[in-house]
Short mmCIF file of C-alpha atoms and ligand atoms in Angstrom, two decimals:
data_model
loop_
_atom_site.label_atom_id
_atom_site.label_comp_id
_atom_site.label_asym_id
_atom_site.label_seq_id
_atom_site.Cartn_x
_atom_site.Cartn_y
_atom_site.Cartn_z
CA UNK R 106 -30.84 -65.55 -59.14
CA UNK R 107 -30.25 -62.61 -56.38
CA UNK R 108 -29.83 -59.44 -57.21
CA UNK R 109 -28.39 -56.53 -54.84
CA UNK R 110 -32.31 -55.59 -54.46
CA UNK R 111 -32.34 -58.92 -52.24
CA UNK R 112 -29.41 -57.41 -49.87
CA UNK R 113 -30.27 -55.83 -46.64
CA UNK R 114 -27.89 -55.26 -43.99
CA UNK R 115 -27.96 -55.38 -40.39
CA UNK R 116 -26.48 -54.42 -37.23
CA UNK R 117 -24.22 -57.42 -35.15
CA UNK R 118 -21.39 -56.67 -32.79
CA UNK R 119 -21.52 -52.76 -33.22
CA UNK R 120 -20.81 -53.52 -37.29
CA UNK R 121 -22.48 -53.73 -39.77
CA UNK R 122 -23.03 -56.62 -41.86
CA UNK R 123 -25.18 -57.42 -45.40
CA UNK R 124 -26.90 -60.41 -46.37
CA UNK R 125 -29.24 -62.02 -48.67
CA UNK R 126 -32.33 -63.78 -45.86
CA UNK R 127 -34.33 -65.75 -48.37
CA UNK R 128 -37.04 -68.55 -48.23
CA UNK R 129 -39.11 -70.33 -44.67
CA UNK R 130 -37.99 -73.20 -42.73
CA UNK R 131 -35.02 -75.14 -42.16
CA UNK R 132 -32.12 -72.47 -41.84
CA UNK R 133 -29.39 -72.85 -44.21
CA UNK R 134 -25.82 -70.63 -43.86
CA UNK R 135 -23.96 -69.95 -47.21
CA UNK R 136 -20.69 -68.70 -46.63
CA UNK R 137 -18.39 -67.52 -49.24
CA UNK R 138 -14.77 -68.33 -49.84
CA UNK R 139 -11.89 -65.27 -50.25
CA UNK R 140 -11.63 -63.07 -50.73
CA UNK R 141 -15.15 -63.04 -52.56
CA UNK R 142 -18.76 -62.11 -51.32
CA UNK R 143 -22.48 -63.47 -51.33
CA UNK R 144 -22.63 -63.34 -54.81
CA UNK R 145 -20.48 -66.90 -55.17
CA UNK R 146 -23.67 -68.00 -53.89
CA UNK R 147 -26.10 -66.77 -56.91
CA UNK R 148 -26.99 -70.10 -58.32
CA UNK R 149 -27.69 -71.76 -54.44
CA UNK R 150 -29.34 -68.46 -53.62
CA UNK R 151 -31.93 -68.85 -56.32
CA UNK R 152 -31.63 -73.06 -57.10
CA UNK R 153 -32.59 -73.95 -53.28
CA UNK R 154 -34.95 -71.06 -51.58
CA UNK R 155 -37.96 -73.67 -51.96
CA UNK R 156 -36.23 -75.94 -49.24
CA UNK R 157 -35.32 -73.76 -46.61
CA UNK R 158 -34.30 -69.98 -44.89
CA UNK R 159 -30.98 -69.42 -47.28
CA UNK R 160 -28.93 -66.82 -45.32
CA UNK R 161 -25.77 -65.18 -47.36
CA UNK R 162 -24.13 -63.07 -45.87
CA UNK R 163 -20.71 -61.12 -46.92
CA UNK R 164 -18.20 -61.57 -44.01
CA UNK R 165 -16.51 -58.62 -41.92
CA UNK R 166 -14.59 -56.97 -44.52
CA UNK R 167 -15.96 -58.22 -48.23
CA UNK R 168 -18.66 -57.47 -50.37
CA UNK R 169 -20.86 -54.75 -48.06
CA UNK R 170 -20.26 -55.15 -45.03
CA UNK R 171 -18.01 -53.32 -42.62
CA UNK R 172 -14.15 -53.02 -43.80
CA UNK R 173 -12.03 -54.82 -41.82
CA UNK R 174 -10.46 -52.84 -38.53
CA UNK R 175 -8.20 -54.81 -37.28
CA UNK R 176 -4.40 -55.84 -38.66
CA UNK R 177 -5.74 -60.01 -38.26
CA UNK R 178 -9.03 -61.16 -39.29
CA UNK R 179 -9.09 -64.96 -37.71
CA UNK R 180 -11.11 -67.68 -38.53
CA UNK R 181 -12.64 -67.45 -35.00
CA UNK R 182 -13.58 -63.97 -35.38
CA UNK R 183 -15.71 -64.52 -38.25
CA UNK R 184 -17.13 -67.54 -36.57
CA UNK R 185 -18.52 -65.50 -33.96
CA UNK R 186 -19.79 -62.82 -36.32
CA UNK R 187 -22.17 -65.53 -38.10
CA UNK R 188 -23.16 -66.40 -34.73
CA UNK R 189 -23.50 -63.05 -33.65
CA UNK R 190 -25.61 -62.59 -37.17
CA UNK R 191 -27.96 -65.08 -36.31
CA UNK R 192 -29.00 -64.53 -33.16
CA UNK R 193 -29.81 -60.90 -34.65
CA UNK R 194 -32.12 -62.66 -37.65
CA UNK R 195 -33.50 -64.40 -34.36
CA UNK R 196 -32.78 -67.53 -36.11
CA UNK R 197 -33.16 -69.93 -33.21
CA UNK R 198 -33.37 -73.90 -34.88
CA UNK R 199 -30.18 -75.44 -35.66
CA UNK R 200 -28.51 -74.39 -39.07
CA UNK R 201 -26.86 -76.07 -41.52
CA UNK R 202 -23.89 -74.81 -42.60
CA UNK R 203 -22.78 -74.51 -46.00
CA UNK R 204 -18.93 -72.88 -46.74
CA UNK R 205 -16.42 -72.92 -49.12
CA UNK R 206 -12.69 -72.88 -48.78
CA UNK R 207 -12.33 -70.30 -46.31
CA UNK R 208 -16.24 -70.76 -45.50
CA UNK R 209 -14.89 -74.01 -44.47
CA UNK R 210 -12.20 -72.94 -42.31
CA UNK R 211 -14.74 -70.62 -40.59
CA UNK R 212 -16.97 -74.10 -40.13
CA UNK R 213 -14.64 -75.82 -38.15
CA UNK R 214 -14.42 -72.89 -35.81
CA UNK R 215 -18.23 -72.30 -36.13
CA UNK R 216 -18.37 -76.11 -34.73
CA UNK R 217 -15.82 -76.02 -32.33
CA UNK R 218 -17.06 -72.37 -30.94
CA UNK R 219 -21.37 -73.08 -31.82
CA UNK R 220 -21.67 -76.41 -32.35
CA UNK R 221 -24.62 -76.49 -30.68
CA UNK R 222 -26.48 -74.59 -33.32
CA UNK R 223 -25.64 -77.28 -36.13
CA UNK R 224 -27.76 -79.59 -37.67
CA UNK R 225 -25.57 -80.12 -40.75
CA UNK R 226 -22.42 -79.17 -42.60
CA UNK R 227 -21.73 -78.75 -45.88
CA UNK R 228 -17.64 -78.50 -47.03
CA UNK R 229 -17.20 -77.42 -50.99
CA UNK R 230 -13.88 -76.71 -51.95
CA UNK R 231 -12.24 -76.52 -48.53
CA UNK R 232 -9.14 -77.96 -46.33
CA UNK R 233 -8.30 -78.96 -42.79
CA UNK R 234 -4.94 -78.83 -42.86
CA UNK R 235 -3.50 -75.09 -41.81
CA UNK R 236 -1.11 -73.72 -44.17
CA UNK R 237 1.92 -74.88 -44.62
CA UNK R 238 5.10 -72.79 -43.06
CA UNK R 239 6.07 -71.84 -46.83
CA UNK R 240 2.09 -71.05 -47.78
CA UNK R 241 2.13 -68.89 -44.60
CA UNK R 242 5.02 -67.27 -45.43
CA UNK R 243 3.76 -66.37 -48.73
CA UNK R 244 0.73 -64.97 -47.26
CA UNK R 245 2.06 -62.71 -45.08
CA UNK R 246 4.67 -61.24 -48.63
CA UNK R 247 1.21 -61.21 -50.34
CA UNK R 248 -0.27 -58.92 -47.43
CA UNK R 249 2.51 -56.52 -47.38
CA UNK R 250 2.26 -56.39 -51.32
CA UNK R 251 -0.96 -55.64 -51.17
CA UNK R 252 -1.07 -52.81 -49.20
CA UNK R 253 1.73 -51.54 -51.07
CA UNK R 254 0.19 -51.95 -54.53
CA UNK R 255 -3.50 -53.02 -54.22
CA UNK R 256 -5.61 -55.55 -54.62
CA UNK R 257 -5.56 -55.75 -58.36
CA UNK R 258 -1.84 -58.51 -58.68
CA UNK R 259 -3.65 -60.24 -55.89
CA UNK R 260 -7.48 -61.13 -57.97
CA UNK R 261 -5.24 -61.93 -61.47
CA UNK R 262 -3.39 -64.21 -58.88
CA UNK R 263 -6.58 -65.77 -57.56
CA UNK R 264 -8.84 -65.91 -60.91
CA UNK R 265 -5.78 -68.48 -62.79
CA UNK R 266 -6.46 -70.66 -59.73
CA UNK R 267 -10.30 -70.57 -58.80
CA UNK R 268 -11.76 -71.73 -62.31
CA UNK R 269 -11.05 -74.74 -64.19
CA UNK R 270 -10.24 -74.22 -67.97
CA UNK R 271 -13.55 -75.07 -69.18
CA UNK R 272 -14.96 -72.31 -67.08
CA UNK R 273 -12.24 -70.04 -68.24
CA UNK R 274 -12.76 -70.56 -71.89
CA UNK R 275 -16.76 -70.70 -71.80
CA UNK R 276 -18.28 -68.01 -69.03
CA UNK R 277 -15.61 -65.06 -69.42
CA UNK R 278 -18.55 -62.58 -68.01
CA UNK R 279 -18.86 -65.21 -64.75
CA UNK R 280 -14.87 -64.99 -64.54
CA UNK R 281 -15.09 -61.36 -64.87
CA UNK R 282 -17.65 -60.73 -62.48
CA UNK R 283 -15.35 -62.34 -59.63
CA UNK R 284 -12.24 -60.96 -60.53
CA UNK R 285 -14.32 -56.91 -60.06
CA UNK R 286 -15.44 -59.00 -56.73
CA UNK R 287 -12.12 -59.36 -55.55
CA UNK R 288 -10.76 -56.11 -56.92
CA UNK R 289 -13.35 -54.26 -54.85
CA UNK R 290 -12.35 -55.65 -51.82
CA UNK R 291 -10.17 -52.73 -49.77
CA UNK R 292 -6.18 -53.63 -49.26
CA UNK R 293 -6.66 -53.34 -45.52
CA UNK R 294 -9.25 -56.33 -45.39
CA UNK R 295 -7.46 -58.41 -48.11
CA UNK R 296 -4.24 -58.35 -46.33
CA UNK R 297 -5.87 -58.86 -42.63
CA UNK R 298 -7.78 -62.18 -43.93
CA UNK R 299 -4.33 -63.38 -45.53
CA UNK R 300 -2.63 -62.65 -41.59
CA UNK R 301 -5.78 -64.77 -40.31
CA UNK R 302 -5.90 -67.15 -42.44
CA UNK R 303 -1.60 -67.90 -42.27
CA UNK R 304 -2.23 -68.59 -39.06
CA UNK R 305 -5.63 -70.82 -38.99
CA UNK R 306 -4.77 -74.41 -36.73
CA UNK R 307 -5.27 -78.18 -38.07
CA UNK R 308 -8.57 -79.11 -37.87
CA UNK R 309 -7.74 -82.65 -38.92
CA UNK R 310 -7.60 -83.91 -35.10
CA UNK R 311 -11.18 -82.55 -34.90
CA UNK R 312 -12.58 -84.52 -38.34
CA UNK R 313 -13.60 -87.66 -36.06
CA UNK R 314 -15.58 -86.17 -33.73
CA UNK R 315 -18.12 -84.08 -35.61
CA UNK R 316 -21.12 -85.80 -35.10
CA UNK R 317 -23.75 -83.92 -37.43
CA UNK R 318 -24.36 -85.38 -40.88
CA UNK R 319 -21.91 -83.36 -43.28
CA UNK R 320 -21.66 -83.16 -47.41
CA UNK R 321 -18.45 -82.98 -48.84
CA UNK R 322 -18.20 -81.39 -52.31
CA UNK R 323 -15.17 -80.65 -54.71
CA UNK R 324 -14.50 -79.86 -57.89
CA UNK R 325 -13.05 -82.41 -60.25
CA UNK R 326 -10.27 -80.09 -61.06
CA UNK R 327 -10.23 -78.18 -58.02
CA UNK R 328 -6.10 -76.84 -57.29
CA UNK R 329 -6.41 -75.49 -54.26
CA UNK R 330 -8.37 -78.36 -51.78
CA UNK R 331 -7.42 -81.39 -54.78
CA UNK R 332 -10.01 -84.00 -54.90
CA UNK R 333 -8.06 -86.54 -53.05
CA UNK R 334 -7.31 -84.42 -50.64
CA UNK R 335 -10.80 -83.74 -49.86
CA UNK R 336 -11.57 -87.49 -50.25
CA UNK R 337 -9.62 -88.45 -47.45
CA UNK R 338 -11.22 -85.83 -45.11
CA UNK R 339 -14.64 -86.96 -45.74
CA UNK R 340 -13.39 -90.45 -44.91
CA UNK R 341 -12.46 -88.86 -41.46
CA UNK R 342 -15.81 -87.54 -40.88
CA UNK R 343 -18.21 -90.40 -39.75
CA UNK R 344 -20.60 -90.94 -41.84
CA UNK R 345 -19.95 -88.26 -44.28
CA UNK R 346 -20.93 -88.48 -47.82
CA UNK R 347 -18.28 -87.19 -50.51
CA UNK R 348 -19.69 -85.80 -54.24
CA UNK R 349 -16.98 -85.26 -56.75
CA UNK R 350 -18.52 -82.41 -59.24
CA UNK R 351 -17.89 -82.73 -63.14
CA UNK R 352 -16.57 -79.45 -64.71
CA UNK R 353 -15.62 -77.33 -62.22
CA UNK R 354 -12.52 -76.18 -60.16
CA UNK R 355 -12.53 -74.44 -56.57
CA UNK R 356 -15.77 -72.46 -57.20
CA UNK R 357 -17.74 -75.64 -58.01
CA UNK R 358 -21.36 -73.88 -57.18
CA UNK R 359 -20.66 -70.91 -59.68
CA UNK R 360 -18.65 -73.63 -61.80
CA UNK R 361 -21.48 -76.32 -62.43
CA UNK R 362 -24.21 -75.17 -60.24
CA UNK R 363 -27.13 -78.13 -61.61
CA UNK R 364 -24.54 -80.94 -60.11
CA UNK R 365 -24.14 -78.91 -56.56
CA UNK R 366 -27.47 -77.57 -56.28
CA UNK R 367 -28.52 -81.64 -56.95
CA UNK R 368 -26.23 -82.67 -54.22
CA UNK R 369 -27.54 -80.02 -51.60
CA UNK R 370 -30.94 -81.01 -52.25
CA UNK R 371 -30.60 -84.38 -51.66
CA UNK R 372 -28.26 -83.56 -48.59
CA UNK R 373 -31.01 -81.12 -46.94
CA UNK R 374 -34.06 -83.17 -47.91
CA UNK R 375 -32.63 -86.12 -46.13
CA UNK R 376 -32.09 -84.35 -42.85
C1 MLT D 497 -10.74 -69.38 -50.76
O1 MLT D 497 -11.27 -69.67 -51.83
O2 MLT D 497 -11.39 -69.10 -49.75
C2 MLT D 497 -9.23 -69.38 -50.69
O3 MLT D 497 -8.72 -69.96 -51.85
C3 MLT D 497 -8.75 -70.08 -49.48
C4 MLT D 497 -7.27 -70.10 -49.34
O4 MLT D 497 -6.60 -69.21 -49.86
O5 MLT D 497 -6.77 -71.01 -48.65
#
């Protein structure tokens, strides 16, 4: 497991960012869904440091690094901030990149923008499709409410949706530990990430032509990217392989972190 003794910041595009850099070889990218932080990561952190470089970092505006300072935080923006991250961490071979849900939006862009630095993808929990007009809509009400009132309607929102009811009922300290995540995340960056991300484009043209081998995980009882969903976009991405994980909702590696981390491994050992 990581703790914050394992966090260490550095400097990319003027801001500052903070990440866990953990383990030798083959680099691997873990990059967390919203609005959360490294620390969705824990169980890969600590479960998969004997097969390669495991990079966490928290994204422009969550977790430690630098608040968000700008009204729209895009999916291409925070592409080029892992990119930018990496070349600072001098991390030359090709990555594989591991995001979920909005990690996964960020991995389209990272392989439309970078693609020349992948040598894998991995897509837990995630979507291609943009937002719908009434999701966007919603959004951009849920930004204005939360610089109104906070951050704190906006995590009891998100916690009833992330978990499935088994993790609900059995790990109230995991489910507690995300909702002070989100909570601690400032209005300004909450509400600039909801702007990006109501306006983040299909990616489903793009699901043909990516070319590197690519995991696709979901949780069984995942509400937010459903199963079948999911299903159907690994079936768009040759060669893909699809793992459906028992016991778990939209934060599958917290959720049931011995079926992911046994899925990854097989993933990165066959690359
Ligand atoms: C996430 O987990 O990153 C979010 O649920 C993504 C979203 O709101 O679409």
């Amino acid at each position: 497991m990581t703790t914050t003794n394992d966090l260490r910041s550095l400097t990319a595009r003027d801001h500052t960012f903070a990440l866990v850099d953990k383990g030798r070889g083959m680099p691997v990218l873990l990059v967390h869904g919203f609005p959360l932080d490294h620390t969705m990561w824990q169980f890969q952190l600590g479960g998969l440091v004997d097969l390669g470089r495991i990079i966490a970092p928290d994204l422009r505006g969550f977790g430690r690094s630098v608040p968000c300072d700008r009204p729209i935080l895009t999916m291409e923006t925070l592409a080029d901030d892992l990119a930018a991250i990496l070349e600072a961490l001098q991390v030359e071979e090709p990555i594989v990149f591991c995001g979920l849900s909005m990690g996964g939006y960020v991995a389209w862009e990272f392989w439309r923008r970078h693609g020349q630095r992948l040598r894998g993808l991995i897509l837990c929990d995630t979507r291609a499709a943009p937002d719908s007009p009434e999701a966007a809509a919603q959004r951009l009400e849920n930004a204005a409410k939360v610089m109104d009132q906070g951050v704190k309607f906006f995590a009891e929102m998100m916690v009833a949706r992330l978990f499935c009811p088994q993790t609900a009922e059995k790990q109230p300290d995991l489910v507690a530990a995300i909702r002070q995540v989100m909570e601690n995340t400032l209005p300004q960056s909450v509400a600039a990430t909801l702007r990006g991300l109501a306006q983040r484009v299909d990616a489903r043209p793009w699901l043909s032509q990516i070319n590197v081998p690519t995991l696709v995980l979901v949780g069984e009882h995942d509400v937010v990217s459903p199963p079948d969903e999911m299903d159907s976009m690994a079936q768009a991405i040759p060669g893909s392989k699809f793992v459906k994980i028992p016991e778990a909702g939209h934060l599958a590696p917290l959720e049931n972190p011995t079926a992911v981390n046994l899925a990854i491994r097989e993933f990165l050992s066959n690359l």
